[in-house]
Coordinates of C-alpha atoms in Angstrom, one line a residue:
Chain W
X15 CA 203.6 -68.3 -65.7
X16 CA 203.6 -66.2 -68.9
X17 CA 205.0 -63.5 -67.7
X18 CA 207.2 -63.2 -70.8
X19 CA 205.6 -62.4 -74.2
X20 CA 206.2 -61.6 -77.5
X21 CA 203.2 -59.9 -78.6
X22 CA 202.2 -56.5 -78.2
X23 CA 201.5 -55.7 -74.0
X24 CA 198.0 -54.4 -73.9
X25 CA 198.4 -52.4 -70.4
X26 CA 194.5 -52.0 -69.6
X27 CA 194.3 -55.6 -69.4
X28 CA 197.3 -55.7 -67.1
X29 CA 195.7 -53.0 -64.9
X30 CA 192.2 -54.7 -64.7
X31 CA 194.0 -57.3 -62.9
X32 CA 194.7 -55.6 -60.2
X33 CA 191.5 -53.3 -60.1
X34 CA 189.5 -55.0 -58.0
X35 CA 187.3 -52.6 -55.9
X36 CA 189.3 -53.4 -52.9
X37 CA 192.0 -51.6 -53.8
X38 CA 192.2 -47.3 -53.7
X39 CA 194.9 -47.3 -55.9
X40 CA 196.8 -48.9 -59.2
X41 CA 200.2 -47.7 -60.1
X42 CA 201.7 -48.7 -63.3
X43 CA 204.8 -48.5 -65.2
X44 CA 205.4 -48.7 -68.5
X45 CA 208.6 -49.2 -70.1
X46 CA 209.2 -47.9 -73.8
X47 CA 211.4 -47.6 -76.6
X48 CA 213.1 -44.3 -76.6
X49 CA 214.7 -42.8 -79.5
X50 CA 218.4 -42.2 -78.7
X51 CA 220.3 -44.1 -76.1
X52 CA 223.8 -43.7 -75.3
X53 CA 224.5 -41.0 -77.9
X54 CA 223.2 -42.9 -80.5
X55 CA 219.6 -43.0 -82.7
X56 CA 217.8 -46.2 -82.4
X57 CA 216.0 -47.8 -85.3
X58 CA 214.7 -50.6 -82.5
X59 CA 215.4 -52.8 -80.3
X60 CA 215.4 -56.9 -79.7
X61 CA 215.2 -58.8 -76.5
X62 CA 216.0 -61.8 -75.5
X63 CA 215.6 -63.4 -72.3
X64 CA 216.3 -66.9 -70.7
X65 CA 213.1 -67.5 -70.5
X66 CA 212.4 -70.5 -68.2
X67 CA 214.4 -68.9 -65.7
X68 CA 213.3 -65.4 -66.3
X69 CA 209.6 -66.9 -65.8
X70 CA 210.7 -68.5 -62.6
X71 CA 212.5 -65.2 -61.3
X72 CA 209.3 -62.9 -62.0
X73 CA 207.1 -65.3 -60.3
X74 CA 209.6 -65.3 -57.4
X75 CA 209.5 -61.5 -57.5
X76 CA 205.6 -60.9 -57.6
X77 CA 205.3 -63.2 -54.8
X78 CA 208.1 -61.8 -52.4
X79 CA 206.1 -57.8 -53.7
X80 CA 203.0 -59.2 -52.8
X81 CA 203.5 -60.4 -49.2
X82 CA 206.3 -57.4 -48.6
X83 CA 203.6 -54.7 -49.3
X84 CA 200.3 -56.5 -49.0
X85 CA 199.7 -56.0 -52.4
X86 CA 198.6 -57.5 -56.1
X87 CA 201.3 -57.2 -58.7
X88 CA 200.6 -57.8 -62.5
X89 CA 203.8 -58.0 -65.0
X90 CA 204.7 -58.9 -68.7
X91 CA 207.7 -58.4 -70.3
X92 CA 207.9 -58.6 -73.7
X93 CA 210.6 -59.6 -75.9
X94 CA 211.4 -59.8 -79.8
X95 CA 211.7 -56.8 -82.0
X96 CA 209.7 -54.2 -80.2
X97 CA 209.3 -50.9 -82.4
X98 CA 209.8 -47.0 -80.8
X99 CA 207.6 -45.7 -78.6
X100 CA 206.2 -49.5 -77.7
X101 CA 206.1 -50.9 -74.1
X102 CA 209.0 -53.3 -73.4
X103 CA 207.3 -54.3 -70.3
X104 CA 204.7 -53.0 -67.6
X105 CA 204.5 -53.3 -64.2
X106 CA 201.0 -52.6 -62.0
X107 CA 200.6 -52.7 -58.5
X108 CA 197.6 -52.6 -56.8
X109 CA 197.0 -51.8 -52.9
X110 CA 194.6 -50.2 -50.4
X111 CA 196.7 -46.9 -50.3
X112 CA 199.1 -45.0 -52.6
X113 CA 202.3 -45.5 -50.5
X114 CA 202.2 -49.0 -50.9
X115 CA 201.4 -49.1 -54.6
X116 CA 203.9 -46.7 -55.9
X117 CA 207.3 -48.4 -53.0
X118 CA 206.3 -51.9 -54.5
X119 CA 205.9 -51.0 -58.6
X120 CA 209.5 -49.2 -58.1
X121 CA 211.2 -52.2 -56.1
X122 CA 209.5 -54.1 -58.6
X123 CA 211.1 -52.9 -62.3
X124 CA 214.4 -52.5 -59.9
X125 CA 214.6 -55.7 -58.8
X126 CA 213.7 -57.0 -62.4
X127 CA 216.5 -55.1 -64.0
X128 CA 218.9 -56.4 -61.8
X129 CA 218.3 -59.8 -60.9
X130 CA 216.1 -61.4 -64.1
X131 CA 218.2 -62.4 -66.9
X132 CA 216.7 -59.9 -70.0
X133 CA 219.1 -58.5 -72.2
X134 CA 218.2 -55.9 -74.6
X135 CA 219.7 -55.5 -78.5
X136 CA 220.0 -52.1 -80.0
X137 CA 219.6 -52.0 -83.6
X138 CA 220.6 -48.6 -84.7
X139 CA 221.8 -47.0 -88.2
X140 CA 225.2 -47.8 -87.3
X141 CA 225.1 -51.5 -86.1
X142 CA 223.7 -53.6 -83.5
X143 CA 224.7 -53.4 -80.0
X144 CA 224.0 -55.5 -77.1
X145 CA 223.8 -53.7 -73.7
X146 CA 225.2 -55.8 -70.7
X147 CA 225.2 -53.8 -68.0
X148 CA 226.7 -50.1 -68.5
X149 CA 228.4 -52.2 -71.6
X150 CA 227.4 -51.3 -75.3
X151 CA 229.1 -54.7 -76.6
X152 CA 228.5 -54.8 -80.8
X153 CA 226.7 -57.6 -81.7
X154 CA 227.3 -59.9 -84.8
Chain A
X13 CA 231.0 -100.7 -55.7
X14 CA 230.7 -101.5 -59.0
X15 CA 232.7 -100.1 -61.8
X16 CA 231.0 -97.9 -64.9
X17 CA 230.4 -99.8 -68.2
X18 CA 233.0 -99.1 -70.8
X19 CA 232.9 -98.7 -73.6
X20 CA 236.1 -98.3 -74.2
X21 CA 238.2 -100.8 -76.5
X22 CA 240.8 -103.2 -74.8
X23 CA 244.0 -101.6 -76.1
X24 CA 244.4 -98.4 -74.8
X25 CA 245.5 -95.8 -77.3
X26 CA 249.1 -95.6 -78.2
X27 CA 250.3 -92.8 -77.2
X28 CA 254.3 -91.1 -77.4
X29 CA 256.3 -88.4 -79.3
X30 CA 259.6 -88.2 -81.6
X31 CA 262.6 -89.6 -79.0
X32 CA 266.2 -88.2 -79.2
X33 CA 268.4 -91.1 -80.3
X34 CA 271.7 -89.5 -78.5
X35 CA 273.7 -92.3 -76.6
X36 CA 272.3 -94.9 -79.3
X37 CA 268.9 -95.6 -80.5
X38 CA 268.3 -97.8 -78.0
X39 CA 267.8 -94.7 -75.7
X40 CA 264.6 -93.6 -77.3
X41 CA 263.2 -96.1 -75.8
X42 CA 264.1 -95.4 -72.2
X43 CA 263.5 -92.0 -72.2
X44 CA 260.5 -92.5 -73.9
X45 CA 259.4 -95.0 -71.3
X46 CA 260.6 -93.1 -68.4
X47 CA 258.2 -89.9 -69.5
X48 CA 255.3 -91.9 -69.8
X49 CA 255.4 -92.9 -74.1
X50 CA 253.6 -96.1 -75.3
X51 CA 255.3 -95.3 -78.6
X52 CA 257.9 -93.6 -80.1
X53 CA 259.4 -92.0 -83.3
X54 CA 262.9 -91.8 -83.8
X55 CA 265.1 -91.1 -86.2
X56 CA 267.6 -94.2 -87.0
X57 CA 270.1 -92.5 -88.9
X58 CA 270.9 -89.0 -88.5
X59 CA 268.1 -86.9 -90.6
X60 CA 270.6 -84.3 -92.1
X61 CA 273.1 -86.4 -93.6
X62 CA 273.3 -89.0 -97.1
X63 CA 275.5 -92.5 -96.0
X64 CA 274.8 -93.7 -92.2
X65 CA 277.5 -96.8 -91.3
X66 CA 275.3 -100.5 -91.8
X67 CA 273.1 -101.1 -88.7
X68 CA 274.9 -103.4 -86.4
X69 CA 273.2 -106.2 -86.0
X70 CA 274.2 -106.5 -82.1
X71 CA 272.6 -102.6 -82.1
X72 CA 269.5 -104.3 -83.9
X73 CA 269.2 -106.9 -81.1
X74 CA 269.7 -104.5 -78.4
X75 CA 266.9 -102.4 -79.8
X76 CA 264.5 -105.3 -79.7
X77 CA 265.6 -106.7 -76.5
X78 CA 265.2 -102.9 -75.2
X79 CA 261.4 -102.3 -76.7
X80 CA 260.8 -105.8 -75.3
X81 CA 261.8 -104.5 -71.4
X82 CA 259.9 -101.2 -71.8
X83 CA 257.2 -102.3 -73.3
X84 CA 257.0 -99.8 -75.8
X85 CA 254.0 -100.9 -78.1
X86 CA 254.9 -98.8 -81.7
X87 CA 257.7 -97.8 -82.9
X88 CA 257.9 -95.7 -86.3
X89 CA 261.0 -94.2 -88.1
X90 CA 260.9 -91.1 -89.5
X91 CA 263.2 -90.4 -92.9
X92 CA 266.1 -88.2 -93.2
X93 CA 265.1 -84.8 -93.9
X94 CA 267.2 -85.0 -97.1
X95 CA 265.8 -87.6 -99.1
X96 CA 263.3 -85.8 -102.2
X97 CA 261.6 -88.8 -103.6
X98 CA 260.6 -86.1 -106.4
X99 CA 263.1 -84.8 -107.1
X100 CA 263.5 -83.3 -111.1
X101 CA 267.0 -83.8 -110.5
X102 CA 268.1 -87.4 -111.6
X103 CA 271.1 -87.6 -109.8
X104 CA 269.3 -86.5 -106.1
X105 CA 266.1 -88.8 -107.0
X106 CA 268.5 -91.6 -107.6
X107 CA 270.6 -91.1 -104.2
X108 CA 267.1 -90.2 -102.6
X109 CA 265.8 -93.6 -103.4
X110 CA 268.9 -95.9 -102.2
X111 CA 268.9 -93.6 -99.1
X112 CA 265.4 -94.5 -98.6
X113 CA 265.9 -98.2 -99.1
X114 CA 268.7 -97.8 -96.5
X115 CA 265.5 -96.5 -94.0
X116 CA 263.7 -99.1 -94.8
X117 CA 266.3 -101.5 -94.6
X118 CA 267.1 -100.3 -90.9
X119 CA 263.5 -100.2 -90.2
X120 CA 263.0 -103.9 -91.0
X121 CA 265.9 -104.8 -89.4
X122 CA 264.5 -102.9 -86.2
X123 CA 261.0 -104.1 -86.2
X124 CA 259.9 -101.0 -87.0
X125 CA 256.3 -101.5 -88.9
X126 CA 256.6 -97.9 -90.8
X127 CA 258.8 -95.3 -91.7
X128 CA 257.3 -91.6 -92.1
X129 CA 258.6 -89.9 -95.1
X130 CA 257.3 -86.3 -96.4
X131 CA 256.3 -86.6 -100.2
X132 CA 259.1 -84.6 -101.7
X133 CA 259.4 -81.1 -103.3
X134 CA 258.8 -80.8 -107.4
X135 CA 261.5 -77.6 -107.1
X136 CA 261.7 -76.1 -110.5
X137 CA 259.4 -79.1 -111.9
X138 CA 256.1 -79.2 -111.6
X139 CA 253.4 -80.3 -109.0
X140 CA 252.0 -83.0 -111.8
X141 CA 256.2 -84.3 -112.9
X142 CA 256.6 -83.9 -109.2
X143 CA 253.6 -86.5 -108.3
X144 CA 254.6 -88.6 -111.5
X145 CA 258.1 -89.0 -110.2
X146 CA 257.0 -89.7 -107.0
X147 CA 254.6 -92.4 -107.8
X148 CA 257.8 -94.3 -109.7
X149 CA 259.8 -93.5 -106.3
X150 CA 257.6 -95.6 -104.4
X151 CA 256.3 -98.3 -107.0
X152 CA 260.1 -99.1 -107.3
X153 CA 261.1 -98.8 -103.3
X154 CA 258.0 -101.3 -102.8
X155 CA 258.9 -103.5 -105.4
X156 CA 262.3 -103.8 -104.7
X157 CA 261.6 -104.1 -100.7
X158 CA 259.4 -107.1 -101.7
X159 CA 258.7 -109.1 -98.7
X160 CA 259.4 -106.5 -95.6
X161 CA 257.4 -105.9 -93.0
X162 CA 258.5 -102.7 -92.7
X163 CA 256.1 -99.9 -95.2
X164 CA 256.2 -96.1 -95.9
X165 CA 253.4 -93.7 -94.3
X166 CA 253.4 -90.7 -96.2
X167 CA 252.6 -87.3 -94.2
X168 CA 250.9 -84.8 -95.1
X169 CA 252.8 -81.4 -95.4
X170 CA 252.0 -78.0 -94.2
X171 CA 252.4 -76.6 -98.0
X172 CA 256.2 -74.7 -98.0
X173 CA 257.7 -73.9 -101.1
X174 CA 257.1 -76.7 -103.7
X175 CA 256.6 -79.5 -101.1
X176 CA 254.0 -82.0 -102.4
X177 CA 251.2 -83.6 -99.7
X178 CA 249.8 -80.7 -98.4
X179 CA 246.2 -81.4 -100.3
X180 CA 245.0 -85.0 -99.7
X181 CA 244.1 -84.9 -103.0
X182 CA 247.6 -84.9 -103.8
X183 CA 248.4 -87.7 -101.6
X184 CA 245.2 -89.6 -103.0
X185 CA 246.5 -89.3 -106.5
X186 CA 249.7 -90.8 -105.6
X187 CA 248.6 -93.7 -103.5
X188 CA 246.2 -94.5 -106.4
X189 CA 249.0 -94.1 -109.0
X190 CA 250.8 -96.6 -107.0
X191 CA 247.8 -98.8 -106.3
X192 CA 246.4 -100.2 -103.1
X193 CA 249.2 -101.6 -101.3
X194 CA 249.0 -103.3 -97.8
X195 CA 253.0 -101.3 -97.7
X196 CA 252.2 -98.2 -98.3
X197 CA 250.0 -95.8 -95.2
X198 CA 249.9 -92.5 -94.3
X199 CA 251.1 -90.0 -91.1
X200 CA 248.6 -86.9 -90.4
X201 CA 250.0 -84.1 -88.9
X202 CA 247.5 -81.7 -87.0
X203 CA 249.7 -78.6 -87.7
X204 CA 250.7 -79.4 -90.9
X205 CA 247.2 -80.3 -92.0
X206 CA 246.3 -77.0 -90.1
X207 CA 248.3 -74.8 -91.6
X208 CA 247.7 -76.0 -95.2
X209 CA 244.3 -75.0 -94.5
X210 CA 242.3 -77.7 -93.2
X211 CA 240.3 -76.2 -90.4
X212 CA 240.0 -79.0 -86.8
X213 CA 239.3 -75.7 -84.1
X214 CA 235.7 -76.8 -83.6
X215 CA 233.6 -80.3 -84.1
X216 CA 232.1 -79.2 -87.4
X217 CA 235.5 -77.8 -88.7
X218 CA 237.0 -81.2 -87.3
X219 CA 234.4 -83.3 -88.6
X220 CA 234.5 -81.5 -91.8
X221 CA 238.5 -81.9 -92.3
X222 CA 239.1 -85.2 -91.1
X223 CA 235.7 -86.0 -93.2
X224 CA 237.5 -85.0 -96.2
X225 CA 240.2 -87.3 -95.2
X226 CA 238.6 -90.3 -95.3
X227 CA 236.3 -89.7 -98.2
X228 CA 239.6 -88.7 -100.5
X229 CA 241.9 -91.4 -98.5
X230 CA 240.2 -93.4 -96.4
X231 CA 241.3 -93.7 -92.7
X232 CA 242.1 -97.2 -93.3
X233 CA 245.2 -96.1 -94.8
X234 CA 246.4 -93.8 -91.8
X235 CA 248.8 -95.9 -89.8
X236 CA 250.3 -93.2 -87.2
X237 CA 248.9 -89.1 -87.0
X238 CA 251.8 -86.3 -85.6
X239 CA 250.0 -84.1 -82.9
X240 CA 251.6 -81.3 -82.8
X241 CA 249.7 -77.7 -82.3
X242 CA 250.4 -75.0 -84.9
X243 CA 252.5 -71.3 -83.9
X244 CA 251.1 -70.1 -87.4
X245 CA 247.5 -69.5 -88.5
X246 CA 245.3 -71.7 -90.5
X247 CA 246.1 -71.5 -93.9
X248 CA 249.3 -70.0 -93.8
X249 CA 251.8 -73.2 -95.2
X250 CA 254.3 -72.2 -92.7
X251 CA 255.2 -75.5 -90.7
X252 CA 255.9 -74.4 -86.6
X253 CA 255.1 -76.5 -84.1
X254 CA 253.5 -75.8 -80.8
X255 CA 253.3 -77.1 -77.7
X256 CA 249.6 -78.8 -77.3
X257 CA 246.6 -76.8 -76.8
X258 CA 249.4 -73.5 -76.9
X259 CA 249.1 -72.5 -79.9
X260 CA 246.9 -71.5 -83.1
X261 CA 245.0 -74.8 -82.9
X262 CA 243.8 -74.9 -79.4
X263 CA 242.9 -77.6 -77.1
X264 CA 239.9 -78.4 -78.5
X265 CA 240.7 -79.7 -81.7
X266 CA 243.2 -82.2 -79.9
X267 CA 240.4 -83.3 -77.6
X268 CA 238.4 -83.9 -80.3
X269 CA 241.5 -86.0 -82.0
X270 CA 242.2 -88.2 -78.6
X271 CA 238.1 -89.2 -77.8
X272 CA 237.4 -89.8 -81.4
X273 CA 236.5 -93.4 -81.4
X274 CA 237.4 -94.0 -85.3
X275 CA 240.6 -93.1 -84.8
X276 CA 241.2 -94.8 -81.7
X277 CA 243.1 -97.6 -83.0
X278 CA 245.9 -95.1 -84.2
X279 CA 249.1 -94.3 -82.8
X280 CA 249.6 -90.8 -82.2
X281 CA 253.7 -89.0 -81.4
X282 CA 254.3 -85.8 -80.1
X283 CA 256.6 -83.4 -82.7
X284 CA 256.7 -80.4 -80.1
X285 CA 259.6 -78.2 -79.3
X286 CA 261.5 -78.3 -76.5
X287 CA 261.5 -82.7 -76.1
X288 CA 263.7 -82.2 -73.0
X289 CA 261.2 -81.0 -70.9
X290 CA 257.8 -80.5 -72.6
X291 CA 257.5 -84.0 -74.2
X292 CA 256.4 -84.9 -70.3
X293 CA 253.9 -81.8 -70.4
X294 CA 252.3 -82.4 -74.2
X295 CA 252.2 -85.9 -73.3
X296 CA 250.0 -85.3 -70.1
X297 CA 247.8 -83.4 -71.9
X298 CA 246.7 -85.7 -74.6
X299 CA 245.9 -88.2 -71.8
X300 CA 244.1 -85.7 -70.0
X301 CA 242.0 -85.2 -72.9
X302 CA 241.4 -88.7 -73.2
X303 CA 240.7 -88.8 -69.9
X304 CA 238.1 -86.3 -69.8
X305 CA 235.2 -88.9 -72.0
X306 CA 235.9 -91.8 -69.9
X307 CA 235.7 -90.2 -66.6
X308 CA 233.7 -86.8 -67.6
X309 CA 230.3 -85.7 -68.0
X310 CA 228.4 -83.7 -70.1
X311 CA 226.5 -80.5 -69.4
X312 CA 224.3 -78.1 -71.6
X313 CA 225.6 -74.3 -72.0
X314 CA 223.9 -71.8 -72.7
X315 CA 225.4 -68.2 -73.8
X316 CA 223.6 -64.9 -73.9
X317 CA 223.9 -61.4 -75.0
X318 CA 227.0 -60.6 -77.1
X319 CA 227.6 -64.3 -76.5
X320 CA 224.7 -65.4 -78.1
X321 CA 226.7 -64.5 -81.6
X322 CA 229.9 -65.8 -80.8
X323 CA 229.3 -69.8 -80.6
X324 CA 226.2 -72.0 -80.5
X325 CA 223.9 -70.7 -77.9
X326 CA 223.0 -73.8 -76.3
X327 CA 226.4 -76.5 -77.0
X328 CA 226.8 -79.7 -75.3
X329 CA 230.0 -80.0 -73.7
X330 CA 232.2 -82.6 -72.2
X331 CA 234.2 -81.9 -68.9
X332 CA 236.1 -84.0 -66.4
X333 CA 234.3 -85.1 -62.8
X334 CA 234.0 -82.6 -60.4
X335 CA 234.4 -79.9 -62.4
X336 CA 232.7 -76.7 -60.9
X337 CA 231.0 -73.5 -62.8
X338 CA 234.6 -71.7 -63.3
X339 CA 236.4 -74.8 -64.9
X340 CA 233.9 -74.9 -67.1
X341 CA 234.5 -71.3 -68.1
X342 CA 238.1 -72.0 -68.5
X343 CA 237.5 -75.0 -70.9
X344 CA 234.8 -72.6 -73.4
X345 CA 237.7 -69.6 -72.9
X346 CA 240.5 -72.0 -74.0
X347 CA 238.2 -72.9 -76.7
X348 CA 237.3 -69.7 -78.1
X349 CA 239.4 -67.0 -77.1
X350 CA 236.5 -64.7 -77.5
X351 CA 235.2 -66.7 -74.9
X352 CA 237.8 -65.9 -72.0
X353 CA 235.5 -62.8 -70.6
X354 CA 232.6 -65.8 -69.7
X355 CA 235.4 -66.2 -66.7
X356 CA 235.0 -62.8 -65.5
X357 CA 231.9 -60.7 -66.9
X358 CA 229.4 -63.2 -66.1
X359 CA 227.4 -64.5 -63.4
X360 CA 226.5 -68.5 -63.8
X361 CA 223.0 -70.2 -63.2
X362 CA 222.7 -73.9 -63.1
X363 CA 219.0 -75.3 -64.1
X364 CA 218.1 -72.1 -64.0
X365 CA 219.4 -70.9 -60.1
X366 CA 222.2 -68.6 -59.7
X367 CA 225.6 -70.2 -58.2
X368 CA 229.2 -69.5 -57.3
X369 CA 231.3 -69.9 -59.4
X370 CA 233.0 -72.9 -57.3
X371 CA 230.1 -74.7 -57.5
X372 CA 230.7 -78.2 -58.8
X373 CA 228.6 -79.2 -62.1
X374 CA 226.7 -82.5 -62.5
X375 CA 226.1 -85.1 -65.4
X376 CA 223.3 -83.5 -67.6
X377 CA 223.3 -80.3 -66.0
X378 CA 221.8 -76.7 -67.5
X379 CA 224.7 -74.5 -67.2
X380 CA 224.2 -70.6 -68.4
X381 CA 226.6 -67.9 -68.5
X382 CA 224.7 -64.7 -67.7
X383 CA 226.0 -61.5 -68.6
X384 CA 225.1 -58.1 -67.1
X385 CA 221.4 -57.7 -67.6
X386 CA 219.6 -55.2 -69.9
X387 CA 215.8 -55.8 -69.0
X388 CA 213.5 -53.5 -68.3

């Protein structure tokens, strides 16, 4: 559990567990704010999650990574206001061999996007907008 | 097996709408029975016209011996349409108070316990001559009806023109100007309360209104409410009635009416268009609603996303038995229109696993409407 936060995701400390010398190689991703989205600038954003089930879902999901690829898989997601250029969540993946590492991180932050229920709030200079989906709904 | 505690009280609710009286009055009754009423309104004159003939007695004994056979529970008269008990005009406030002793002659001679009357118009007067005049209206009516059973429920008005009673401050003023009187009640009406601009959509706006109600009134003073759903918005003072739960008022509010246990002990009658064949329809709806506490069960929702701003984000609501993910929907989209897309753009997770949307909901269950997902 805890796989959802609202403090800042420090990634080295997410990587360290999944370091262990066993392992050749550690592949992480790193979500961030961008600047624009849809046409639009972004000021920030704000997520919100269902979080008991969202915790359930990612603890589902490292486990299914982890005996699909023969891997260790370390994720936080973090939600709250989280300024430009900050990491909205990070995935690392840890195996004997690249292959592995890099095929298991990617089903990973897919699988999350789809299936855990996150939704992300875009507060830009001309309003607020929820996206659902391919949907820019405005919020309020 | 063993039957659920109730809680419910002994009587059932009385429960009917306004009758045609073609054929003779008696046939209110019957066709009120035959669609399903526990009670009735009618009118027992004809509402558009001054001098009805004297009640015949043997038409006052049928009546009786008719209510008797089907049972009917409550009956209530409703006034002619003409009569302006505030009138500025002495010669119509004269012929509007013997016309109104005529309805409450008929009504005591009917065993009918009240007749409806709306307060009256000021006109060219104003709304303080209007409530004056009013207040000597009824203090004489009472006084000279002096030992009938039969008293007057005033209604509350949507507001048109100069019509007086659309404020229940208004009607507070004149029931204290005539003083407490065991005679003398009052009729809500959902739309025209509604459209005079007290809110009953939601539970706080229905708290709130009905809240006002009894702290300016008092609901021991309410003695039969009008359920009748509103085609014209909140606020507006433009009287339309709707069919129940089909207009600007919603299904909600008249849930909210039928399960709440203050008001249980109060008759409610159908105004809605279309008596022929609607009254049958609006009729099964209320009981529906009533339906829905004794036999339902209650769930938590939760809403996300764009949702999330639209309506409480985690609500407790009641449904019937056996009522899956998508009836659900249905109910919150009926309730908010802004609602409706929960039905289509989401997928639904109960305690905290996705489901179908056939999937029947249980007592204390964690319902949540999930929108497409923007994680990541």
């Amino acid at each position: 559990m805890g796989f959802i936060v609202s403090e800042p995701i420090d990634v080295r400390a997410i990587e360290a567990e999944v370091s262990q010398q066993s392992n050749g190689a550690v592949c992480t991703f790193i979500g961030q704010v961008r600047t624009r989205s849809r046409g639009r600038d972004v000021a920030y954003l704000e997520y919100d999650a269902y979080v008991p089930m969202a915790e359930k879902m990612l603890a589902d999901l490292v486990e299914r990574a982890c005996s699909r690829w023969d891997v260790t898989v370390a994720l936080k997601h973090r939600i709250g206001r989280i300024e430009l250029g900050a990491a909205s969540v990070v995935v690392c993946v840890g195996s004997e061999h690249r292959a592995a590492a890099f095929e298991a991180c990617r089903w990973c932050i897919d699988t999350l996007k789809e299936t855990v229920p996150i939704w992300k709030k875009e507060v830009c200079p001309d309003g607020e907008f929820w996206i659902e989906g391919e949907d820019a709904v405005k919020a309020g | 097996m063993t039957e659920p505690p109730s809680t419910s009280p002994a009587a059932p609710r009385l429960l009917g709408a306004h009758m045609p009286t073609a054929g003779g009055i008696s046939k209110s009754l019957i066709s009120g029975k035959a669609i399903g009423c526990t009670a009735i309104q009618l009118f027992t004159g004809s509402p558009r016209q001054w001098h009805h003939p004297p009640l015949d007695p043997e038409v006052a004994a049928a009546f009786k011996v008719t209510k008797a056979e089907t049972g009917i529970a409550f009956t209530v008269a409703h006034d002619s349409y003409l009569i302006n008990l505030a009138a500025p005009d002495s010669e119509i406030l004269e012929r509007s108070r013997k016309a109104f002793r005529r309805e409450l002659d008929r009504a005591e001679a009917l065993d009918i316990p009240w007749v409806v009357t709306h307060m009256g118009a000021h006109l060219d007067s104003t709304e303080e001559a209007g409530i004056a005049l009013l207040v000597e209206s009824l203090r004489a009516i009472l006084e000279e009806t002096e030992g009938y059973s039969a008293g007057i429920a005033l209604e509350t008005t949507a507001g048109q023109g100069t019509g007086l009673g659309y404020r229940f401050e208004q009607i507070a003023r004149v029931m204290e100007g005539v003083g407490p009187h065991p005679r003398l009640g009052v009729c809500l009406d959902t739309c025209h309360i509604f459209v005079a601009g007290y809110d009953i959509r939601t539970k706080a706006a229905y708290e709130h209104s009905f809240g006002e109600f009894d702290r300016l009134i008092g609901y021991d003073a309410l003695k039969v409410i009008h359920c009748n759903d509103a085609k014209k918005p909140l606020g507006s003072r433009v009287d339309r009635h709707e069919h129940i739960g089909d207009g600007e008022i919603g299904m909600e509010a008249f849930r909210l009416l039928v399960t709440d246990p203050k008001l249980v002990h109060v008759p409610i009658i159908l105004e809605t268009p279309d008596s022929d064949t609607m009254h049958a329809v609006n009729l099964d709806r209320l009981k529906r609603l009533a339906a829905s506490q004794s036999l339902g069960i209650r769930v938590k929702v939760r809403l996300f996303g764009h949702f999330s701003d639209l309506s409480d984000t985690v609500e407790e609501v009641d449904l019937p038995a056996n009522s899956t993910v998508a009836d659900l929907a249905k109910l919150l989209g009926e309730r908010d229109a802004r609602l409706s897309g929960l039905q289509t753009a989401c997928r639904a997770a109960v305690n905290e696993e996705y489901v179908q949307s056939t999937a029947v909901v249980n007592e204390g269950d964690e319902v949540a409407f999930i929108p497409p997902m923007s994680g990541g």
